[in-house]
XYZ file of N, CA and C in Angstrom:
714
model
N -91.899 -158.671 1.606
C -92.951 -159.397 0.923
C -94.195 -159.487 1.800
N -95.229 -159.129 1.456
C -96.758 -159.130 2.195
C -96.830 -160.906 2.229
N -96.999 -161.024 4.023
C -97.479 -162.010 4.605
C -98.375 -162.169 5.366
N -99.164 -163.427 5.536
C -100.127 -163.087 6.822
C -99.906 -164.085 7.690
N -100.477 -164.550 8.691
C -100.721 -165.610 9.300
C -99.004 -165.988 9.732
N -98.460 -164.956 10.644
C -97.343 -165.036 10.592
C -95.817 -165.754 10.020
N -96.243 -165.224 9.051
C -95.336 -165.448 8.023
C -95.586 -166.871 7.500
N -96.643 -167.543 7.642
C -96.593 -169.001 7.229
C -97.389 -168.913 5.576
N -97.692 -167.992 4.937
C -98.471 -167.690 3.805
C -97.569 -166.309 2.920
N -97.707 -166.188 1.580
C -96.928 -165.216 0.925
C -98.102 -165.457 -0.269
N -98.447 -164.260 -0.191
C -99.281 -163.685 -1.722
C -98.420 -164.195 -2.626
N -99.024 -165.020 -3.408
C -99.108 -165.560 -5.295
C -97.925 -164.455 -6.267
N -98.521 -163.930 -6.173
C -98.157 -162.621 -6.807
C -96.362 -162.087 -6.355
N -96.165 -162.816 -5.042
C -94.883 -162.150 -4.772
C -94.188 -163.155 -4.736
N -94.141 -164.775 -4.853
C -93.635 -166.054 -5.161
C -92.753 -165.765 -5.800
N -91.275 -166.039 -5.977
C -90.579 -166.614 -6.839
C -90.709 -167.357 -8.567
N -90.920 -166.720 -9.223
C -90.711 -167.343 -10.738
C -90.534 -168.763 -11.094
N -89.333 -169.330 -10.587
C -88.796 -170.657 -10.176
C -89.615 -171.486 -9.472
N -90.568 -171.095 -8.414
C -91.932 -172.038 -7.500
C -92.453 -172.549 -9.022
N -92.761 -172.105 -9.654
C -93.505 -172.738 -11.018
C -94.762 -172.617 -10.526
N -95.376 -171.690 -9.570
C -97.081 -171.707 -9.452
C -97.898 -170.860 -10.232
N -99.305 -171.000 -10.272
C -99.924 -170.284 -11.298
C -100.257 -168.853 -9.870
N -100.763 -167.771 -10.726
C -100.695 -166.679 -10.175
C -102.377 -166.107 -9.797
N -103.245 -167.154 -9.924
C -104.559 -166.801 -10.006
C -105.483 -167.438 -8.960
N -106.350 -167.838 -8.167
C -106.949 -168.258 -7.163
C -105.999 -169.781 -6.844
N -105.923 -169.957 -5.468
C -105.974 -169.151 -4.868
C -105.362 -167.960 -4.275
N -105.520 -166.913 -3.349
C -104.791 -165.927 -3.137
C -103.629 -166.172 -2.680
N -103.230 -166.841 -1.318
C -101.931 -167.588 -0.620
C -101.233 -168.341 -1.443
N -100.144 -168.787 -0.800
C -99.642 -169.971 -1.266
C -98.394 -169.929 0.255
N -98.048 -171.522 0.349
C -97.145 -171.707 1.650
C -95.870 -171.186 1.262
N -95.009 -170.566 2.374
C -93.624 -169.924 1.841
C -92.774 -170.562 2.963
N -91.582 -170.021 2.473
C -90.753 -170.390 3.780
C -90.013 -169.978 4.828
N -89.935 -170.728 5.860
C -89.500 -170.657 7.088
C -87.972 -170.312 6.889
N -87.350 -169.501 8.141
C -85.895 -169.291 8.098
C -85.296 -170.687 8.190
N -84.365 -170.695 7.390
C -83.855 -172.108 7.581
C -82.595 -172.343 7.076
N -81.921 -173.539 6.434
C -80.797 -173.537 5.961
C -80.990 -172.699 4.538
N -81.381 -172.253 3.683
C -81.375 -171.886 2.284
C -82.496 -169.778 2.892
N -81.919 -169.156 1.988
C -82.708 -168.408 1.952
C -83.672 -167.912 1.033
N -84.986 -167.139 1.430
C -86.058 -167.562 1.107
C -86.417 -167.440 -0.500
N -85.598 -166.306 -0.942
C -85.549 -165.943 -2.530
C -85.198 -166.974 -3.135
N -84.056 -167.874 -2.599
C -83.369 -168.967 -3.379
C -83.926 -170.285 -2.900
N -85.106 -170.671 -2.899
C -85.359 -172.370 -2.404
C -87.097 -172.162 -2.610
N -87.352 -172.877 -2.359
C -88.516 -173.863 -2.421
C -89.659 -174.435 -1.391
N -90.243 -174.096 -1.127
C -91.220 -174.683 0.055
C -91.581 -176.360 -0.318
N -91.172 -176.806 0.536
C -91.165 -178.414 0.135
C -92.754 -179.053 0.029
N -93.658 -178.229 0.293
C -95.044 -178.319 0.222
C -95.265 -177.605 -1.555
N -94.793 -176.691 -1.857
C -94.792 -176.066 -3.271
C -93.782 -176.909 -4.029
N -92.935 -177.521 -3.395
C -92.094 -178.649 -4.343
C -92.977 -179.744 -5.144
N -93.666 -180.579 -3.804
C -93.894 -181.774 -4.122
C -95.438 -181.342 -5.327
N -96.373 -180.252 -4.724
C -97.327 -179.599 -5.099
C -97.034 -179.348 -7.051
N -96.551 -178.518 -7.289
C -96.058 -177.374 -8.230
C -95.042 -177.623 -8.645
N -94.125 -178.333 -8.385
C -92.643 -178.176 -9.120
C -92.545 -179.828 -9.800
N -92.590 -180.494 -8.963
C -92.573 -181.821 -9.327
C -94.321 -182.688 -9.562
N -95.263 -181.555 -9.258
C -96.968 -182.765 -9.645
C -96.858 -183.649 -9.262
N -96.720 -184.331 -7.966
C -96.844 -185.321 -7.562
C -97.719 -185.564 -6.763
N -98.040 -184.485 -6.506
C -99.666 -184.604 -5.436
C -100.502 -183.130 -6.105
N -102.090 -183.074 -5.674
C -102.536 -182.303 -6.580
C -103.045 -180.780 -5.409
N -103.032 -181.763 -4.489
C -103.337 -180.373 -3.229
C -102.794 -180.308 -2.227
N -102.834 -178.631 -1.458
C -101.664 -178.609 -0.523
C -102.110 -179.826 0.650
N -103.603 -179.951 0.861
C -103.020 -181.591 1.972
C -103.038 -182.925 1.730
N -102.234 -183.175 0.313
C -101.930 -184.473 0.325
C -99.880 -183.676 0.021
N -99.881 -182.664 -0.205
C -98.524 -182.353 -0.094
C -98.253 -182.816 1.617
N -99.215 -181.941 2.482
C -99.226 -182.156 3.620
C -98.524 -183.466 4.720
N -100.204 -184.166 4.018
C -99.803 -185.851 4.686
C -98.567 -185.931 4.165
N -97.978 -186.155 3.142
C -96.558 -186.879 2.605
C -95.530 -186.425 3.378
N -95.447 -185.357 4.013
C -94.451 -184.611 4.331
C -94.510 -184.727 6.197
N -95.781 -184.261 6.687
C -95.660 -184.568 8.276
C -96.041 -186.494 8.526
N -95.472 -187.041 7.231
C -95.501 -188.678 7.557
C -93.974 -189.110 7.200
N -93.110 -188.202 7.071
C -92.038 -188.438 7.123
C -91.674 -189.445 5.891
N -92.158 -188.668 4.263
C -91.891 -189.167 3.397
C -91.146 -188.089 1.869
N -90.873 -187.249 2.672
C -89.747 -186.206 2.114
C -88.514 -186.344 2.765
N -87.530 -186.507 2.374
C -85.681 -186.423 2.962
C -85.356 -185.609 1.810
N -84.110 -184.851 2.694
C -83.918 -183.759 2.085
C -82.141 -183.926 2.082
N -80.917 -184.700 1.353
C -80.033 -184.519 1.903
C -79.695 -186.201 3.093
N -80.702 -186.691 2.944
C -80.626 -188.179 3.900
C -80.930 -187.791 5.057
N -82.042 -186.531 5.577
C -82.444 -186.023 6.603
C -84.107 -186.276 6.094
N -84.770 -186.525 6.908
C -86.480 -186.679 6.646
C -87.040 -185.044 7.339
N -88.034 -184.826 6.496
C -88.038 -182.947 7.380
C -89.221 -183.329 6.866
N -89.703 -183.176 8.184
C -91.326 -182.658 7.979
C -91.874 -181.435 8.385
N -91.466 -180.648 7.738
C -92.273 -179.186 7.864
C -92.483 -178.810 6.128
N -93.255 -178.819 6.041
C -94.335 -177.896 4.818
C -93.562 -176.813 4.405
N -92.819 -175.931 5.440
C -91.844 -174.720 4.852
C -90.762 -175.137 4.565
N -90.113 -176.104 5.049
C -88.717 -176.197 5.208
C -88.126 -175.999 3.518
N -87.209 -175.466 3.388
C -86.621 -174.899 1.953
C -85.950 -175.540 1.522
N -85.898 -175.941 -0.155
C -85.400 -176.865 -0.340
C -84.725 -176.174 -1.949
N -82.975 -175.842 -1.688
C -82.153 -175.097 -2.604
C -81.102 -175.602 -3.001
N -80.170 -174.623 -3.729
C -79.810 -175.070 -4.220
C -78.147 -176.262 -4.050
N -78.495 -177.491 -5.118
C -77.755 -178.651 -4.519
C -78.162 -179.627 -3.893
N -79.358 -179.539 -3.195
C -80.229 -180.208 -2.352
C -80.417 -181.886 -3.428
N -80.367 -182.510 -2.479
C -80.871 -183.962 -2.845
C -82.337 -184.333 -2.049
N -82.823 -185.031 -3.045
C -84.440 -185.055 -2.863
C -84.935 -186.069 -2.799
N -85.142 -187.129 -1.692
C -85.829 -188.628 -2.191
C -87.392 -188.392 -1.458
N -87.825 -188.950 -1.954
C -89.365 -189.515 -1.686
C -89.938 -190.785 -1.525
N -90.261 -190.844 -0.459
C -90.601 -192.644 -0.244
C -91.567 -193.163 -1.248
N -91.431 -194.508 -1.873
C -91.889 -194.993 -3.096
C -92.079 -194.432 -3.975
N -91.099 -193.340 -4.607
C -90.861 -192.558 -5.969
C -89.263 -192.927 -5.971
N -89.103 -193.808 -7.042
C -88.325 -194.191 -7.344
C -87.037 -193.162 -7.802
N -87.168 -191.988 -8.798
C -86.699 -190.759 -8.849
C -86.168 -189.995 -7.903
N -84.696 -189.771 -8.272
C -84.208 -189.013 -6.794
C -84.121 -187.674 -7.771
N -84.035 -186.247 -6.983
C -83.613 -185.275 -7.494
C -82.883 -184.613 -6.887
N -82.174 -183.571 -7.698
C -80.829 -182.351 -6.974
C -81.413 -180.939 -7.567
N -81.153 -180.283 -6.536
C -81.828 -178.539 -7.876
C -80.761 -178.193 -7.643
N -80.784 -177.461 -9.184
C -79.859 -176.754 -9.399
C -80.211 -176.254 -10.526
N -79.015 -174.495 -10.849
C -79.865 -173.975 -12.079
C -80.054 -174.395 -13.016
N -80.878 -173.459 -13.829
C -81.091 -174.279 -15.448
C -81.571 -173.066 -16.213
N -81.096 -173.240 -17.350
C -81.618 -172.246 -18.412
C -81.989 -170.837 -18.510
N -81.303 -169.979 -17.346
C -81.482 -168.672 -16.647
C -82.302 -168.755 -15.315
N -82.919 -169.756 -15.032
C -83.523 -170.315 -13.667
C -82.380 -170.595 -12.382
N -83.392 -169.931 -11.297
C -82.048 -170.479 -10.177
C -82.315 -171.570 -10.206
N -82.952 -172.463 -10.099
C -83.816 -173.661 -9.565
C -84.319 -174.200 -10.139
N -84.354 -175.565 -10.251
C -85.019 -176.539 -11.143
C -84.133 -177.950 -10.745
N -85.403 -178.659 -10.308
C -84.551 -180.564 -10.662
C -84.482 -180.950 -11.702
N -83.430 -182.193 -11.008
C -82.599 -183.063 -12.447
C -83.082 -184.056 -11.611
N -83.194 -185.269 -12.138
C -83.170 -186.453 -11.562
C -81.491 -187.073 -12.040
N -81.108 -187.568 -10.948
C -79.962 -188.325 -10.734
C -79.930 -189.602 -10.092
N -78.539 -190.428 -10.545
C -78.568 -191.546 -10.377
C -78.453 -191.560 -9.056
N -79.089 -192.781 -8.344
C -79.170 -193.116 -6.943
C -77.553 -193.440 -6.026
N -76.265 -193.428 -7.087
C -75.410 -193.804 -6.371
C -74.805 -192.098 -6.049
N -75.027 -191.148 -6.042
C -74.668 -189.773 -6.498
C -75.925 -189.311 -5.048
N -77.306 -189.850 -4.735
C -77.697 -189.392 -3.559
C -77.174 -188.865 -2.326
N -75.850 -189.253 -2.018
C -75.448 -189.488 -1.006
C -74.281 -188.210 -0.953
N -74.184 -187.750 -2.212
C -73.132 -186.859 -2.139
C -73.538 -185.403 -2.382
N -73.276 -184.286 -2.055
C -73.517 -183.066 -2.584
C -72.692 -182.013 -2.500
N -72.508 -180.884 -3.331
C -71.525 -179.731 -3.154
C -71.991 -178.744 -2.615
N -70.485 -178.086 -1.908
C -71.354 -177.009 -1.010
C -70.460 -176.264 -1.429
N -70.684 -174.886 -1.187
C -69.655 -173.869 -1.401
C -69.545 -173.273 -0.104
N -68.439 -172.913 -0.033
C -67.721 -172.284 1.236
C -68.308 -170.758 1.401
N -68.806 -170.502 2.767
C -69.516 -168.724 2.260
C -68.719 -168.232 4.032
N -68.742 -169.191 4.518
C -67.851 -168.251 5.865
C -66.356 -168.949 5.980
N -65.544 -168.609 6.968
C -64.581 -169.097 7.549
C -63.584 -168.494 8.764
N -64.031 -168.761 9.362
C -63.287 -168.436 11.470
C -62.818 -169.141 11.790
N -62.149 -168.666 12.898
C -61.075 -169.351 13.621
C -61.710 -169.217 15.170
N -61.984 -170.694 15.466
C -62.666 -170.154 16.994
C -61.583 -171.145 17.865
N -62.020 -171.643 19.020
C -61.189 -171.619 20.337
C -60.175 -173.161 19.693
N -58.951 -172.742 20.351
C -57.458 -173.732 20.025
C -57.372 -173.893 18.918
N -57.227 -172.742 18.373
C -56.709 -172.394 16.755
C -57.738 -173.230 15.735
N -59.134 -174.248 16.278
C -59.707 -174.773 15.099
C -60.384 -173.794 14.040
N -60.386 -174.186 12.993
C -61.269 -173.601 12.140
C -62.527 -174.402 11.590
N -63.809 -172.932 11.659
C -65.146 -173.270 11.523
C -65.398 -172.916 10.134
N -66.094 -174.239 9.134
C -66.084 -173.482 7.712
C -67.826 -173.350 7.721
N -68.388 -172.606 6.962
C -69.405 -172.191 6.693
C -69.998 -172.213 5.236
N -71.443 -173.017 4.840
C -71.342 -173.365 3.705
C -73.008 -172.764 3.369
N -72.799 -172.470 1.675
C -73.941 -172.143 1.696
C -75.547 -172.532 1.992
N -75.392 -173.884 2.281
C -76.727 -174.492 2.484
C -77.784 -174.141 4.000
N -76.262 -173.459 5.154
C -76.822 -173.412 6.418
C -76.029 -174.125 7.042
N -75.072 -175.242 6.273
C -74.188 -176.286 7.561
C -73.140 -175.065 8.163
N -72.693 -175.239 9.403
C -71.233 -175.316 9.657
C -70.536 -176.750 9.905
N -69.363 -176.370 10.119
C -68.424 -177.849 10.044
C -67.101 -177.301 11.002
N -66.444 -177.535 11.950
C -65.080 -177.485 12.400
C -64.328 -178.343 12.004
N -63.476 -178.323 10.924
C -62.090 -178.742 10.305
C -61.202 -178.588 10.045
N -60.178 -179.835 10.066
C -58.586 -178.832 9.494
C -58.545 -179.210 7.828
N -59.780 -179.039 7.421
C -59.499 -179.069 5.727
C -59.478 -177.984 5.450
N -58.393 -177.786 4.410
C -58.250 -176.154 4.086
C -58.680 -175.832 2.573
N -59.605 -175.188 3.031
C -60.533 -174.480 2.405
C -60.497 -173.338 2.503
N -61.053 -172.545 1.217
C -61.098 -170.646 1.350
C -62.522 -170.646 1.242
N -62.852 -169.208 1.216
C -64.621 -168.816 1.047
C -64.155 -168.730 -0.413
N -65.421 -169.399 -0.630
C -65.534 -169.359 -2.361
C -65.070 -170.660 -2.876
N -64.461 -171.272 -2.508
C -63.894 -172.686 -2.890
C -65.294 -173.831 -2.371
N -65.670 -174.852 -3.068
C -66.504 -176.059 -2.916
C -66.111 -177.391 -2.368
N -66.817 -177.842 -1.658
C -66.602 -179.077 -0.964
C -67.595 -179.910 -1.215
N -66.956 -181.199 -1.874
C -67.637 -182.284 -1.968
C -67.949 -182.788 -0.747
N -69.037 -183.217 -0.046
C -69.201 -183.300 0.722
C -70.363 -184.612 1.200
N -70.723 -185.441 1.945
C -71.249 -186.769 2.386
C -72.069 -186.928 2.875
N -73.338 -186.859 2.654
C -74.382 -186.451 3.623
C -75.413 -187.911 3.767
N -75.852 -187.428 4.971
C -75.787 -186.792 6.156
C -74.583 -186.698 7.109
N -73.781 -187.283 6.902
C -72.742 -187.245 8.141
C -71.772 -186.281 8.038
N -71.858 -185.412 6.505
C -71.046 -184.323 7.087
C -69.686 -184.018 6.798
N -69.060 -185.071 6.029
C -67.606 -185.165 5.621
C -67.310 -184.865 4.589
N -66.007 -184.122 4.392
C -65.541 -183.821 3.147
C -64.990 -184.691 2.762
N -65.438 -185.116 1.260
C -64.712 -185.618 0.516
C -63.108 -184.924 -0.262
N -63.648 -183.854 -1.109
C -62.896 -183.272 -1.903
C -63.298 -181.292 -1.458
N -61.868 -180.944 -2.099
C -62.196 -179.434 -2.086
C -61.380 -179.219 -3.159
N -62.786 -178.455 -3.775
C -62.366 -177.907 -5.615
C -62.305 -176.130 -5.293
N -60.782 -175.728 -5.253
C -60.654 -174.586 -5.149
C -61.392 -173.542 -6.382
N -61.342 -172.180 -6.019
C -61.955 -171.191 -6.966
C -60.490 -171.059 -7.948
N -60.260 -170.936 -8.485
C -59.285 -170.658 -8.999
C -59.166 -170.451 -10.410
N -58.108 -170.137 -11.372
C -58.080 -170.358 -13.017
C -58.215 -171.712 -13.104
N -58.751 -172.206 -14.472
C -58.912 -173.456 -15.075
C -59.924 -174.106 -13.839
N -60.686 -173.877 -13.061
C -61.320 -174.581 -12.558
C -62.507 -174.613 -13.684
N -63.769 -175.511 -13.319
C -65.128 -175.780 -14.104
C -66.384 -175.284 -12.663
N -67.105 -173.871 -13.296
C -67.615 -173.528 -12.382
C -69.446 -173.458 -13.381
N -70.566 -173.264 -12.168
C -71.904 -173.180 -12.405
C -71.886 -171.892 -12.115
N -72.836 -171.036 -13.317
C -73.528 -169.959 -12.537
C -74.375 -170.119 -12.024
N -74.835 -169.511 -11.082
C -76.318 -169.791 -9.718
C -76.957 -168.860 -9.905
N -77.040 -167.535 -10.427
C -77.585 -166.690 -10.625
C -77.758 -165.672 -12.209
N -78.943 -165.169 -11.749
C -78.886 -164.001 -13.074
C -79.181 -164.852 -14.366
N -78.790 -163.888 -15.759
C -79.094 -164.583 -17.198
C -78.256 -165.402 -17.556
N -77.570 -165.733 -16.844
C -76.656 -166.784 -17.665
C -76.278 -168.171 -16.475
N -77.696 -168.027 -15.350
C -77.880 -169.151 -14.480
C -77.615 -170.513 -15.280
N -77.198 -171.125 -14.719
C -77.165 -172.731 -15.277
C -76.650 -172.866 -15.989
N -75.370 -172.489 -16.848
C -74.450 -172.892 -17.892
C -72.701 -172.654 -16.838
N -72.105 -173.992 -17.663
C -70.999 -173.650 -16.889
C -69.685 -173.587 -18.087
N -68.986 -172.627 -17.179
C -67.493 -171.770 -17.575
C -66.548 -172.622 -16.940
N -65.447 -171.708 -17.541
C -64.059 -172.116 -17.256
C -63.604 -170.806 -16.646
N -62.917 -170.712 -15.467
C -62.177 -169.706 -15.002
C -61.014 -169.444 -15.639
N -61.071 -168.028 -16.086
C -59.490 -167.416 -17.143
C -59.093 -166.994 -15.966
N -59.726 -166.739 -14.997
C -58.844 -165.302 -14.275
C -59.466 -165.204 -12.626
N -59.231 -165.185 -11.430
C -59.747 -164.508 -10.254
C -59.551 -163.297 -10.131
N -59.864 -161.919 -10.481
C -59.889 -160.792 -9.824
C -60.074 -160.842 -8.368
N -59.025 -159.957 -7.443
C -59.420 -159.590 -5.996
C -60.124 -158.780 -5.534
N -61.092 -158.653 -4.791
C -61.827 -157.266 -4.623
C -61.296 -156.318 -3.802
N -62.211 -155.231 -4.300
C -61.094 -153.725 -3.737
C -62.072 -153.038 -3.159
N -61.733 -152.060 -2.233
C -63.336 -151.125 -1.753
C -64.175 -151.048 -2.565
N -63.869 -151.098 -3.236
C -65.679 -150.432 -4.133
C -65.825 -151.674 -5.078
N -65.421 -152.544 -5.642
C -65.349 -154.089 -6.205
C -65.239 -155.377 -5.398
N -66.297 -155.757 -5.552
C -66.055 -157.354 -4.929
C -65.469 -157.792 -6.102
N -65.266 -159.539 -5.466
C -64.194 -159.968 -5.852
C -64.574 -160.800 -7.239
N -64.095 -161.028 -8.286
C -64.719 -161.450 -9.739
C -63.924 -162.687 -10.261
N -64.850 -163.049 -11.017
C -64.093 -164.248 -12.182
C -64.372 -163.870 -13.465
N -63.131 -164.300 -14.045
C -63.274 -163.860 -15.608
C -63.161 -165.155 -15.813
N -64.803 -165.768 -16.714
C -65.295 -166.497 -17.148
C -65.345 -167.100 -18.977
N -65.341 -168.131 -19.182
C -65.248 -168.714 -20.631
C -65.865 -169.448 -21.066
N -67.573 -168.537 -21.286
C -68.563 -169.395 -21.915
C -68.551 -169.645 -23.610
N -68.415 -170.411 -23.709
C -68.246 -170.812 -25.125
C -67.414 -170.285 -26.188
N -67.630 -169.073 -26.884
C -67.150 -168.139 -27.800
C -66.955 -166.686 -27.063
N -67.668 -166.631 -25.733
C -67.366 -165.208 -25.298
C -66.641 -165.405 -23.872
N -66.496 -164.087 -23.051
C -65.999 -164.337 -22.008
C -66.688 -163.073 -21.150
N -67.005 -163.628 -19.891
C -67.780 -162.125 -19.499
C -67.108 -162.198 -17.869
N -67.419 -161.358 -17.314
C -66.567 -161.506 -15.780
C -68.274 -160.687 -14.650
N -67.583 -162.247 -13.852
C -68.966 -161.430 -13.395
C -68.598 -162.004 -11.545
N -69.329 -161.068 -10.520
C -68.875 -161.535 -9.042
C -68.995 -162.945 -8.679
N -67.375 -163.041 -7.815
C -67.638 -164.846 -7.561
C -68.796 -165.336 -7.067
N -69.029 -164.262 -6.143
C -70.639 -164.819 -5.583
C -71.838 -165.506 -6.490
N -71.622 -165.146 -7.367
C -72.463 -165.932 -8.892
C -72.043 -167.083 -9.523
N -71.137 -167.874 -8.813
C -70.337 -168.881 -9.796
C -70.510 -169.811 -8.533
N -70.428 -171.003 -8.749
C -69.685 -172.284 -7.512
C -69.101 -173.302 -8.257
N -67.816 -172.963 -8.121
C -66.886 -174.416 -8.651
C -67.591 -175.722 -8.294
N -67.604 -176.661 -9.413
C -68.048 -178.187 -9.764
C -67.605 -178.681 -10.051
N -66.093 -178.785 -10.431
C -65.064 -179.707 -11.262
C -63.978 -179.096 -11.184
N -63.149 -179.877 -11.919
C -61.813 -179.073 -12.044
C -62.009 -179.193 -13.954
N -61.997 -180.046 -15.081
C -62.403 -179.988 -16.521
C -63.415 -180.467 -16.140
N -63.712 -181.603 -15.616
C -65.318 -181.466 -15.697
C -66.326 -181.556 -14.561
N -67.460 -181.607 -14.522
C -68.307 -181.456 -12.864
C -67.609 -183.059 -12.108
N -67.560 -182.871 -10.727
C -67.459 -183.871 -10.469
C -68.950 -184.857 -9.433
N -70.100 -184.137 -10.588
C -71.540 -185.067 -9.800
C -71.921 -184.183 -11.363
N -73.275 -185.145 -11.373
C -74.338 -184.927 -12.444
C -75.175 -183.917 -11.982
N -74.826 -182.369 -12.770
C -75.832 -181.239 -12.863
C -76.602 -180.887 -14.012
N -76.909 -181.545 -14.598
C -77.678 -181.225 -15.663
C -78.187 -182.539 -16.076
C-alpha cells in the first residue's frame, strides 16, 4: 500500500472499505502501526473516533482525545493515533457513556455495537498459535496479539472467554460440531452458523467447517469462523 511519511499516512484510495472514510480531499488519511490486530483488519483509533463513530469532526480533536488518555481499548488507555482497534475489541471513551465491541456485520469485517457496560470487561479471543516452551508449559496465542502461558487446554481454532485487562480465562468454547460460530470474513461476514462438521486439513486443503446458515449449508476455512457459544453467543455481538 503507497505510504509516506514513514508509514504514518496511507492514501484514501487504498483505506479499507470498513474505515467508513470518504475518498476525496483530503489526500492522506492516518493508518496503522504494527500492533496487536493487523492492518487490513482494524481501525486507526484516530479514524475510529473521526469516521466510524463522529464523535469528533477533525483529525486534532481525534488527536487531543486520544494523547489525553481518553480512549481505552480493552481496559488499557492507548494513546497513539495508530494504534488498531479489531476485531472483538472493547471501546470506552471518557464521558461517552456508550461502550462499544467491533465485530462483523452485514458482509463487513468491522463495525460497532454498543454493549452493555457489565459485558466491558469481558472479550473473546480465538486461539491462532500454540507451543510448548521451557518445563513442559504451554504458550497460547490469540488473535488480538496477546500471548498467555497456561495449563488451560485449548487447541488453535478454539475461543477463550477471556477478562481483560488481566488476562484470564474464563471459558474455552471448543471448534467443534454443534458449536455457535461468527464469520469474520468474506460475504457472509457477520452472520452466525452452527457447525455440522470439522473437516481436517490435508496438503493442499486447510482445515474447514461445514456450516448451517439458515436453509443452506456452505463449508468454508476455519480461519473464517470464531466460535461464540455453544447454542447461543456467550456475550452480545450484534
Amino acid at each position: 500500500m503507497p505510504r509516506i511519511a514513514g508509514s504514518k499516512k496511507l492514501k484514501r484510495q487504498m483505506a479499507p472499505m470498513f474505515w467508513g472514510i470518504t475518498r476525496k480531499s483530503p489526500r492522506f488519511v492516518t493508518t496503522v502501526r504494527p500492533g496487536p490486530h493487523s492492518k487490513n483488519f482494524s481501525i486507526p483509533s484516530a479514524v475510529f473516533l473521526r469516521d466510524t463513530l463522529k464523535l469528533v469532526t477533525t483529525a486534532r480533536e481525534a488527536e487531543y482525545a486520544i494523547y489525553n488518555g481518553k480512549v481505552s481499548v480493552d481496559g488499557v488507555k492507548r494513546k497513539s493515533v495508530h494504534h488498531g482497534i479489531g476485531l472483538m475489541d472493547v471501546v470506552e471513551l471518557a464521558g461517552v457513556q456508550d461502550i462499544y465491541r467491533l465485530v462483523p456485520k452485514q458482509g463487513h469485517i468491522l463495525e460497532p455495537i454498543k454493549i452493555k457496560s457489565s459485558e466491558k470487561s469481558v472479550k473473546l479471543v480465538k486461539v491462532t498459535s500454540k507451543t510448548t516452551i521451557r518445563k513442559g508449559k504451554t504458550q497460547l496465542g490469540f488473535h488480538d496479539g496477546r500471548s498467555l502461558v497456561s495449563d488451560t487446554k485449548a487447541n488453535v481454532g478454539d475461543s477463550c472467554l477471556m477478562q481483560v485487562p488481566e488476562q484470564k480465562i474464563n471459558e474455552v468454547l471448543p471448534l467443534e460440531k454443534g458449536a455457535k460460530v461468527l464469520v469474520t470474513k468474506g460475504v457472509n461476514a457477520g452472520q452466525l452458523a452452527d457447525v455440522k462438521e470439522i473437516k481436517e486439513g490435508t496438503f493442499v486443503l486447510p482445515k474447514r467447517a461445514l456450516l448451517s446458515l439458515g436453509k443452506r449449508e456452505i463449508e468454508i476455512p476455519s480461519d473464517l469462523v470464531m466460535v461464540v457459544g455453544k447454542k447461543e453467543p456467550v456475550i452480545q455481538i450484534a
